[in-house]
PDB file of C-alpha atoms and ligand atoms in Angstrom:
ATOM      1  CA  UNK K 309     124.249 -30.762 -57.252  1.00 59.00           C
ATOM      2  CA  UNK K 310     125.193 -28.027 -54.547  1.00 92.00           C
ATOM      3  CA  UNK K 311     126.575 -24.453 -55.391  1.00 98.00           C
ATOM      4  CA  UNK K 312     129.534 -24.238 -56.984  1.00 98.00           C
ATOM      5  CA  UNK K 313     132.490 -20.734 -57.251  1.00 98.00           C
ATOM      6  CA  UNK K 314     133.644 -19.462 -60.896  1.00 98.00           C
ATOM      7  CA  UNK K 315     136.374 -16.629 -60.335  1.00 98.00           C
ATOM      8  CA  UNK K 316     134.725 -14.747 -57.254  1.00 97.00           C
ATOM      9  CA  UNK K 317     131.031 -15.400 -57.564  1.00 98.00           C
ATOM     10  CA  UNK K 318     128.697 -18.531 -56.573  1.00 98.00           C
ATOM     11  CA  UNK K 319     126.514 -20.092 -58.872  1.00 98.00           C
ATOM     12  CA  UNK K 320     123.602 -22.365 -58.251  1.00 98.00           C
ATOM     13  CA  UNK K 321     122.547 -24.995 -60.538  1.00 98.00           C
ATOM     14  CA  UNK K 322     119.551 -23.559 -62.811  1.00 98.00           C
ATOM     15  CA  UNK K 323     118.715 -25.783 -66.399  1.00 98.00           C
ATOM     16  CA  UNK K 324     119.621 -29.347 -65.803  1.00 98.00           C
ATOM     17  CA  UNK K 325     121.589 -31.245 -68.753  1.00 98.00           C
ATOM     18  CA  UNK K 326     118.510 -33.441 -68.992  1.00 98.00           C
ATOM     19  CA  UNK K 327     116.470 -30.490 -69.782  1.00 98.00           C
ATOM     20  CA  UNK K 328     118.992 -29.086 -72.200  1.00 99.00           C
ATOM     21  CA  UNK K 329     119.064 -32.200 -74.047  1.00 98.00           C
ATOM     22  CA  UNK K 330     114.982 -32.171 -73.970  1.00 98.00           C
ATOM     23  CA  UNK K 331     114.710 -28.329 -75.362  1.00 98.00           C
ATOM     24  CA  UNK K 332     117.337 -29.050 -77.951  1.00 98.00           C
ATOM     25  CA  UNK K 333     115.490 -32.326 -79.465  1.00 98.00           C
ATOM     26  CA  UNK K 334     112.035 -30.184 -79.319  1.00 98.00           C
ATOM     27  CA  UNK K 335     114.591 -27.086 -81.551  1.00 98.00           C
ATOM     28  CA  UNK K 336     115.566 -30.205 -83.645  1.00 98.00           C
ATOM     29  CA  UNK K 337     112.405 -31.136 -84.236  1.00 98.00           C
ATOM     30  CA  UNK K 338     110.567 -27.649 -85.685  1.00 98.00           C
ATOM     31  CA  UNK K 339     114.546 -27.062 -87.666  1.00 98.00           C
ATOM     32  CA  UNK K 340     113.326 -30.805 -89.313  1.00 98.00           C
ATOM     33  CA  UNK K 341     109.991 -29.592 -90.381  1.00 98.00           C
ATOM     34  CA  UNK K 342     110.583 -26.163 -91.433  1.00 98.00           C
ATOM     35  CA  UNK K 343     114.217 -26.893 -93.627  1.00 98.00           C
ATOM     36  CA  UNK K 344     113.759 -30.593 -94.464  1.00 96.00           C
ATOM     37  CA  UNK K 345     114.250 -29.473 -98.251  1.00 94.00           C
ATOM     38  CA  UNK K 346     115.968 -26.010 -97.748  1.00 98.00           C
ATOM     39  CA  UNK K 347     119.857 -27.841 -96.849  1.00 98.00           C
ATOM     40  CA  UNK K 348     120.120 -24.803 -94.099  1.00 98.00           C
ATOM     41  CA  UNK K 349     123.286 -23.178 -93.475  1.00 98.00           C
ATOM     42  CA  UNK K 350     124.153 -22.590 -89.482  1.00 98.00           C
ATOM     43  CA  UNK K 351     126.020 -20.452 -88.748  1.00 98.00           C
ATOM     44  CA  UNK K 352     127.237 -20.584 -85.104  1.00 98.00           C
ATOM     45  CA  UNK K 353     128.814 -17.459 -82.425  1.00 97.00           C
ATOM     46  CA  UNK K 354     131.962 -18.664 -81.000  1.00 96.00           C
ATOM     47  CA  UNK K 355     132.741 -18.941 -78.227  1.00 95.00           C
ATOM     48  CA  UNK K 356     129.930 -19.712 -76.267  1.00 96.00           C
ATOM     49  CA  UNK K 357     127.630 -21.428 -78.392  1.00 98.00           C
ATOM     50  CA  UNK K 358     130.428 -23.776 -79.453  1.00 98.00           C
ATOM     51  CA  UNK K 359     128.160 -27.387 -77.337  1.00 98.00           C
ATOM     52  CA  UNK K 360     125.097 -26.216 -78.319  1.00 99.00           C
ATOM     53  CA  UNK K 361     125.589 -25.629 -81.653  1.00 98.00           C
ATOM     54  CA  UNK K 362     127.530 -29.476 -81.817  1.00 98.00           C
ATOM     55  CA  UNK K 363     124.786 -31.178 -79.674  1.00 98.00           C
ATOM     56  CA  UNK K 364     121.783 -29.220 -82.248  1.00 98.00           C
ATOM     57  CA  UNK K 365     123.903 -30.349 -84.581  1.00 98.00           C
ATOM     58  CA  UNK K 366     123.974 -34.227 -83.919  1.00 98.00           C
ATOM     59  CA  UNK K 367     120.264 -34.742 -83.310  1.00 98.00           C
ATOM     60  CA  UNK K 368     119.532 -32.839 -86.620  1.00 98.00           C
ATOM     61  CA  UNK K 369     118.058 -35.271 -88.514  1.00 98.00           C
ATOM     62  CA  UNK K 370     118.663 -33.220 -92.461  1.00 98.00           C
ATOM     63  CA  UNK K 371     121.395 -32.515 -94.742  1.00 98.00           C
ATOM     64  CA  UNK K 372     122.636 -29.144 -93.202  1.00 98.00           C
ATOM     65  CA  UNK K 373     126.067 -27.286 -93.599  1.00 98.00           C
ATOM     66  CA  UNK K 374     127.360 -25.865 -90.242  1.00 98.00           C
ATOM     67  CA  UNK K 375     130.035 -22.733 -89.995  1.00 97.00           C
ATOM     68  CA  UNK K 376     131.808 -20.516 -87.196  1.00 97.00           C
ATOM     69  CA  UNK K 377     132.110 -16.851 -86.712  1.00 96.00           C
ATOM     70  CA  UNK K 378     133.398 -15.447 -83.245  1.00 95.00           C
ATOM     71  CA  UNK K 379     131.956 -12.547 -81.960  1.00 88.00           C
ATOM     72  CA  UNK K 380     132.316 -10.775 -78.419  1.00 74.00           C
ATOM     73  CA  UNK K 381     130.851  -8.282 -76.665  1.00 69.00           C
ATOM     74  CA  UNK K 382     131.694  -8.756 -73.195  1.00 57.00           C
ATOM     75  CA  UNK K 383     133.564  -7.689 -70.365  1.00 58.00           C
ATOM     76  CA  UNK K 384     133.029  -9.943 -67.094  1.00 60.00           C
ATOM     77  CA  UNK K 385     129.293  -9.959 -66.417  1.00 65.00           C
ATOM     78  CA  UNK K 386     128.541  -7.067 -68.054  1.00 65.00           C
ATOM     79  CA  UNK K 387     127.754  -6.333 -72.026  1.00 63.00           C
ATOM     80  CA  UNK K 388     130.892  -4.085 -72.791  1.00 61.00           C
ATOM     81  CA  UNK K 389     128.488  -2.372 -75.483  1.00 63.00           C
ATOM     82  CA  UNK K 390     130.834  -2.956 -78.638  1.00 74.00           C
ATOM     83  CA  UNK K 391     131.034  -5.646 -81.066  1.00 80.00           C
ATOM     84  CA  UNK K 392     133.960  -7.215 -82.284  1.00 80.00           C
ATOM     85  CA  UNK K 393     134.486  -9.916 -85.390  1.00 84.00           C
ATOM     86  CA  UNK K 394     137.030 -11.757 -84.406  1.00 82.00           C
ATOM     87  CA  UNK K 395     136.883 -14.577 -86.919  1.00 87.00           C
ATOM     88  CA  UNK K 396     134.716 -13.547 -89.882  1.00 88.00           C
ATOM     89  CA  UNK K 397     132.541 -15.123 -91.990  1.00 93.00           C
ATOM     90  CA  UNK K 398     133.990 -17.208 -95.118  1.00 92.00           C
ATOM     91  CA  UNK K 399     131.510 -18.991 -96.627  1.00 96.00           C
ATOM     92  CA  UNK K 400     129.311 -17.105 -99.399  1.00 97.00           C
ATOM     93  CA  UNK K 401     125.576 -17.151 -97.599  1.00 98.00           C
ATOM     94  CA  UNK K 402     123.863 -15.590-100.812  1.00 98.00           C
ATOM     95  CA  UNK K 403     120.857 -17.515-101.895  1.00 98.00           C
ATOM     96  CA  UNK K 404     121.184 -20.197 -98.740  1.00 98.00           C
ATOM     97  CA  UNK K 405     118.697 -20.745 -95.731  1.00 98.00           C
ATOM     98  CA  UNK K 406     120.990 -19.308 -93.037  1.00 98.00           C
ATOM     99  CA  UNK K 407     120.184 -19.966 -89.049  1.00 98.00           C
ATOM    100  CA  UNK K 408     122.442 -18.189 -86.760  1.00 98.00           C
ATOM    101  CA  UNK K 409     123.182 -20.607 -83.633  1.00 98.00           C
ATOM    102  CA  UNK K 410     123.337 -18.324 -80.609  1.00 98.00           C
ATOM    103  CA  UNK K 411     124.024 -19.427 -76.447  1.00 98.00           C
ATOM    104  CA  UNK K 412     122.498 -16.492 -75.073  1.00 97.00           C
ATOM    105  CA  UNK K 413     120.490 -12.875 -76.602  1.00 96.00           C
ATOM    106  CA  UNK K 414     120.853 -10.299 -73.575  1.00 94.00           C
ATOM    107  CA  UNK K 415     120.504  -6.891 -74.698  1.00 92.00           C
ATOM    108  CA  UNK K 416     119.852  -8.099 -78.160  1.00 93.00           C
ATOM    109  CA  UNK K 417     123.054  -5.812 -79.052  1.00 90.00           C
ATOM    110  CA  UNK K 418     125.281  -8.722 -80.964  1.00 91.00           C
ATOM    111  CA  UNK K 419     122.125  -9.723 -83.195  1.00 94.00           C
ATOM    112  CA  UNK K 420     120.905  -6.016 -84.251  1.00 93.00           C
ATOM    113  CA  UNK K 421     124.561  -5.314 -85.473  1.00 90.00           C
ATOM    114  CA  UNK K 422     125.458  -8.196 -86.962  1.00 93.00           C
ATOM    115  CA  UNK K 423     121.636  -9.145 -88.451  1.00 95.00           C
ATOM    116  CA  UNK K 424     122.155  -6.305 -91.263  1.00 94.00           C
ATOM    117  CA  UNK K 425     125.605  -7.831 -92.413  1.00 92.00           C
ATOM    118  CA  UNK K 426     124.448 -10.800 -93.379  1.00 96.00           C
ATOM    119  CA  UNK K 427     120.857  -9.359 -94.816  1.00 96.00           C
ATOM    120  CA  UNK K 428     123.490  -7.530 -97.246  1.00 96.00           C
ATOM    121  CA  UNK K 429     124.617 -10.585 -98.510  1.00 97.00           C
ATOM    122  CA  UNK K 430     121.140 -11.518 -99.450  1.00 98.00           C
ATOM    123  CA  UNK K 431     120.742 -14.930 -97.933  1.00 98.00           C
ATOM    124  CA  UNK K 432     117.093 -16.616 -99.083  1.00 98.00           C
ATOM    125  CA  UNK K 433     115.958 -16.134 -95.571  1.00 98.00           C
ATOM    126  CA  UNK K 434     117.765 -15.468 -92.161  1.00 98.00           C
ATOM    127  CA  UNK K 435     116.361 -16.682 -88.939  1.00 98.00           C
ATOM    128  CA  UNK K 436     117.907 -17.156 -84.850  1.00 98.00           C
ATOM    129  CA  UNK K 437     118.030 -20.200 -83.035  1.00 98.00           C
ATOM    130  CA  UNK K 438     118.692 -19.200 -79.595  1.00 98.00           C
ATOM    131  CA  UNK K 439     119.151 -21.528 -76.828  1.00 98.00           C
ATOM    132  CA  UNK K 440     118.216 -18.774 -74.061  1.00 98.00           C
ATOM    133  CA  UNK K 441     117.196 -14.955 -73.953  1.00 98.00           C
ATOM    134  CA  UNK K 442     116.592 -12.803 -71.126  1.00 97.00           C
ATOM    135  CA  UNK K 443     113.636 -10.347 -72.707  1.00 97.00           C
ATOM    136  CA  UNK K 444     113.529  -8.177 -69.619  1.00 96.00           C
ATOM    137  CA  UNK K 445     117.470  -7.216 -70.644  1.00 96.00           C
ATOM    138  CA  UNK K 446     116.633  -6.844 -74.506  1.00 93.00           C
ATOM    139  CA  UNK K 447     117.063  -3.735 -75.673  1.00 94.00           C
ATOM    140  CA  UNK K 448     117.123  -4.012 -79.013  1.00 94.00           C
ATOM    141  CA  UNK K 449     114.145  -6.134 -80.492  1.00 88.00           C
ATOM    142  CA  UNK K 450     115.229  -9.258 -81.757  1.00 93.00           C
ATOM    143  CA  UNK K 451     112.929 -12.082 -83.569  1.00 96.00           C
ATOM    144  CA  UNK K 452     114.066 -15.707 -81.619  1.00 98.00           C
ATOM    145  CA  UNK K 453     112.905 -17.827 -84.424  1.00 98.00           C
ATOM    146  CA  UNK K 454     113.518 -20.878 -82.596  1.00 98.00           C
ATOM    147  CA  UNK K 455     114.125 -20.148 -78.454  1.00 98.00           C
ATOM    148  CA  UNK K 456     114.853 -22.696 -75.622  1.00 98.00           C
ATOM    149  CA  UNK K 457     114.641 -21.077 -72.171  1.00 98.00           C
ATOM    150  CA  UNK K 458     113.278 -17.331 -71.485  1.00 98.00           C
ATOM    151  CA  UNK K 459     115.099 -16.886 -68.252  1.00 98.00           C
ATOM    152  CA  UNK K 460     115.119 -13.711 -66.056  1.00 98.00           C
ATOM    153  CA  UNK K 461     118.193 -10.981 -66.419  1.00 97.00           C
ATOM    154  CA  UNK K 462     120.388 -13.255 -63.871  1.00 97.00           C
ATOM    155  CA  UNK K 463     123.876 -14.205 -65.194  1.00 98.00           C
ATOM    156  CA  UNK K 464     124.914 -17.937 -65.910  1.00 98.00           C
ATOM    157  CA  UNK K 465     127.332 -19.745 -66.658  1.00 98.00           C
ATOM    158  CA  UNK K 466     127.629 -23.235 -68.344  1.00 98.00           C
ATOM    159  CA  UNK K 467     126.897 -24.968 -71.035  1.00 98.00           C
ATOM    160  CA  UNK K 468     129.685 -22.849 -72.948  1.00 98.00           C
ATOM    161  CA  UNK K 469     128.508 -19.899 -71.463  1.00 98.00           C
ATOM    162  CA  UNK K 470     131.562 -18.323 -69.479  1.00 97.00           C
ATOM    163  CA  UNK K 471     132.412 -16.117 -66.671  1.00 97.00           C
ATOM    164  CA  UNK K 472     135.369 -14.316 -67.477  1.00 94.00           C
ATOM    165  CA  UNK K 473     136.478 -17.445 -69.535  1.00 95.00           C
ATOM    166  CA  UNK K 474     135.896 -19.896 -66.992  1.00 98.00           C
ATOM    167  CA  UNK K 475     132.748 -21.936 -66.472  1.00 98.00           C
ATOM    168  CA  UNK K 476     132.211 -23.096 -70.315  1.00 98.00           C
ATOM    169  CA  UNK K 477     132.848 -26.868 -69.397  1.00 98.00           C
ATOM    170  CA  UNK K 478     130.047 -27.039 -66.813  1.00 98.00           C
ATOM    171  CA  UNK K 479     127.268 -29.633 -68.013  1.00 97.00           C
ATOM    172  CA  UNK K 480     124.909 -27.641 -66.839  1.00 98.00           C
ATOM    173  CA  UNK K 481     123.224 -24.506 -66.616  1.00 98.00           C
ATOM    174  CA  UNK K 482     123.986 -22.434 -63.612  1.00 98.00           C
ATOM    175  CA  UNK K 483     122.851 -18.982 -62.680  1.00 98.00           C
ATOM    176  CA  UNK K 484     124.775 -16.712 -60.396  1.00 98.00           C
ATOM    177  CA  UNK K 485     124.372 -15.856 -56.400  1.00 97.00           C
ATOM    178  CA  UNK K 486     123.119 -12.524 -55.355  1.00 83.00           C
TER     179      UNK K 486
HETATM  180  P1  IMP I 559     123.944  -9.288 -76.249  1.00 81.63           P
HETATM  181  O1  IMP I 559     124.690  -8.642 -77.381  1.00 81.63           O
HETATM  182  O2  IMP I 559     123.817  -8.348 -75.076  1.00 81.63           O
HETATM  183  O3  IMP I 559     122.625  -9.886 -76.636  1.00 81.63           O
HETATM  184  O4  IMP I 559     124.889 -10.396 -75.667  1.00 81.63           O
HETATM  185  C1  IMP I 559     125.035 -11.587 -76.246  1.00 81.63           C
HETATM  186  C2  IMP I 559     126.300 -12.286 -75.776  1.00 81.63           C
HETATM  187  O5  IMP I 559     126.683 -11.942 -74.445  1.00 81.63           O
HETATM  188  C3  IMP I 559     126.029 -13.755 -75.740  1.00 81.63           C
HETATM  189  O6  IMP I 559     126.336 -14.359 -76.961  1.00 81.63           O
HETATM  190  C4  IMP I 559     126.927 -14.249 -74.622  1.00 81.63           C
HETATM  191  O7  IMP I 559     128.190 -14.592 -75.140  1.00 81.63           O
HETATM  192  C5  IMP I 559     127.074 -13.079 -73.703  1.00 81.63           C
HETATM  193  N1  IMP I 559     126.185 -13.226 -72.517  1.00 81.63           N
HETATM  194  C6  IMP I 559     125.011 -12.604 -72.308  1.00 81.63           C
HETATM  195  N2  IMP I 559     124.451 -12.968 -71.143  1.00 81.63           N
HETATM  196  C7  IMP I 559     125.306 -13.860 -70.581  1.00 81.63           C
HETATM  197  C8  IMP I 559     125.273 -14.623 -69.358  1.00 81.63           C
HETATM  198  O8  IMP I 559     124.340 -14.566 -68.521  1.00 81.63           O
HETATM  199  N3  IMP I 559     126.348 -15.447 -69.165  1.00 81.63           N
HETATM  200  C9  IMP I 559     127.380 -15.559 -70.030  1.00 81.63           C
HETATM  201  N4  IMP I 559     127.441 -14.873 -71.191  1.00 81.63           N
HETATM  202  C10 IMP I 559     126.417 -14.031 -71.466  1.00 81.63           C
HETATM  203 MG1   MG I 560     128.106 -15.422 -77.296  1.00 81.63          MG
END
């Protein structure tokens, strides 16, 4: 594994498939024990948590309903600082276990808006399965119910994580060059 280009930066590989696959049986596992008799409802952020939320998915060992929303908020490398629904929700969530599938919380911005849309459909509880956050970018508090890598405020790409739509096919996790 060497160093690879996406658009005009260089990224170096970072979180190994192997290790993905590891972290996501270990999510699997505490999803099992805490909704074995809840039948959760996931609800997954296109675009970039599009193979985590299928590979979560496969190794979930309980009768769970899965759903897509897309939601983006960014601009290149950068958090563009406003939120837009691009596909909306259409599935009724009141009364269901809901557990939003997310790639990546940065500044926490996507979760804080979008949290108190779904809270006013009164699910029967609402938690975050996140395979990575940055904390030391969060700036809005956000409870990671179920987390996979805290990683420093670098920017990478894989895994269906992009770089200005490229880089989402990667296997791996790669962080950027500086
Ligand atoms: P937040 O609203 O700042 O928490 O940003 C969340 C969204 O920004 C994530 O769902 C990702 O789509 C995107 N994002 C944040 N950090 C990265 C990164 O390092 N690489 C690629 N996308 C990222
Ligand atoms: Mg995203």
């Amino acid at each position: 594994m060497s160093v690879i280009q996406v658009h005009d930066k260089l990224f170096k590989p970072y979180i190994s498939a192997r290790q993905i696959a590891g972290k996501i049986k270990e999510i699997a596992n505490n999803l099992e024990r805490d909704y074995a008799e809840k039948t959760p409802l996931f609800i997954a952020i296109l675009n970039g948590s599009f193979m985590f939320a299928s590979d979560l998915f496969k190794v979930l060992n309980i009768p769970a309903e899965i759903c897509f929303i897309k939601l983006a908020s960014y601009k290149g490398t950068k958090s563009s600082g406003t939120l837009i629904t691009s596909i909306g929700l259409d599935v009724d969530i009141f009364g269901k276990h809901v557990v939003i599938i997310e790639d990546i919380i940065d500044t926490g911005k996507t979760m804080h808006e979008f949290l108190p849309q779904l809270f006013h459909q009164h699910p029967a509880s609402l938690k975050i399965c996140a395979l990575l956050h940055k904390p030391s970018a969060t700036q809005f508090p956000i409870t990671i119910d179920y987390c996979g890598f805290s990683i420093p405020d670098n920017f990478v790409v894989g895994y269906g994580l992009d770089y200005d739509g490229l880089g989402r096919n990667i296997k791996e996790i790669y962080k950027v060059v500086d």
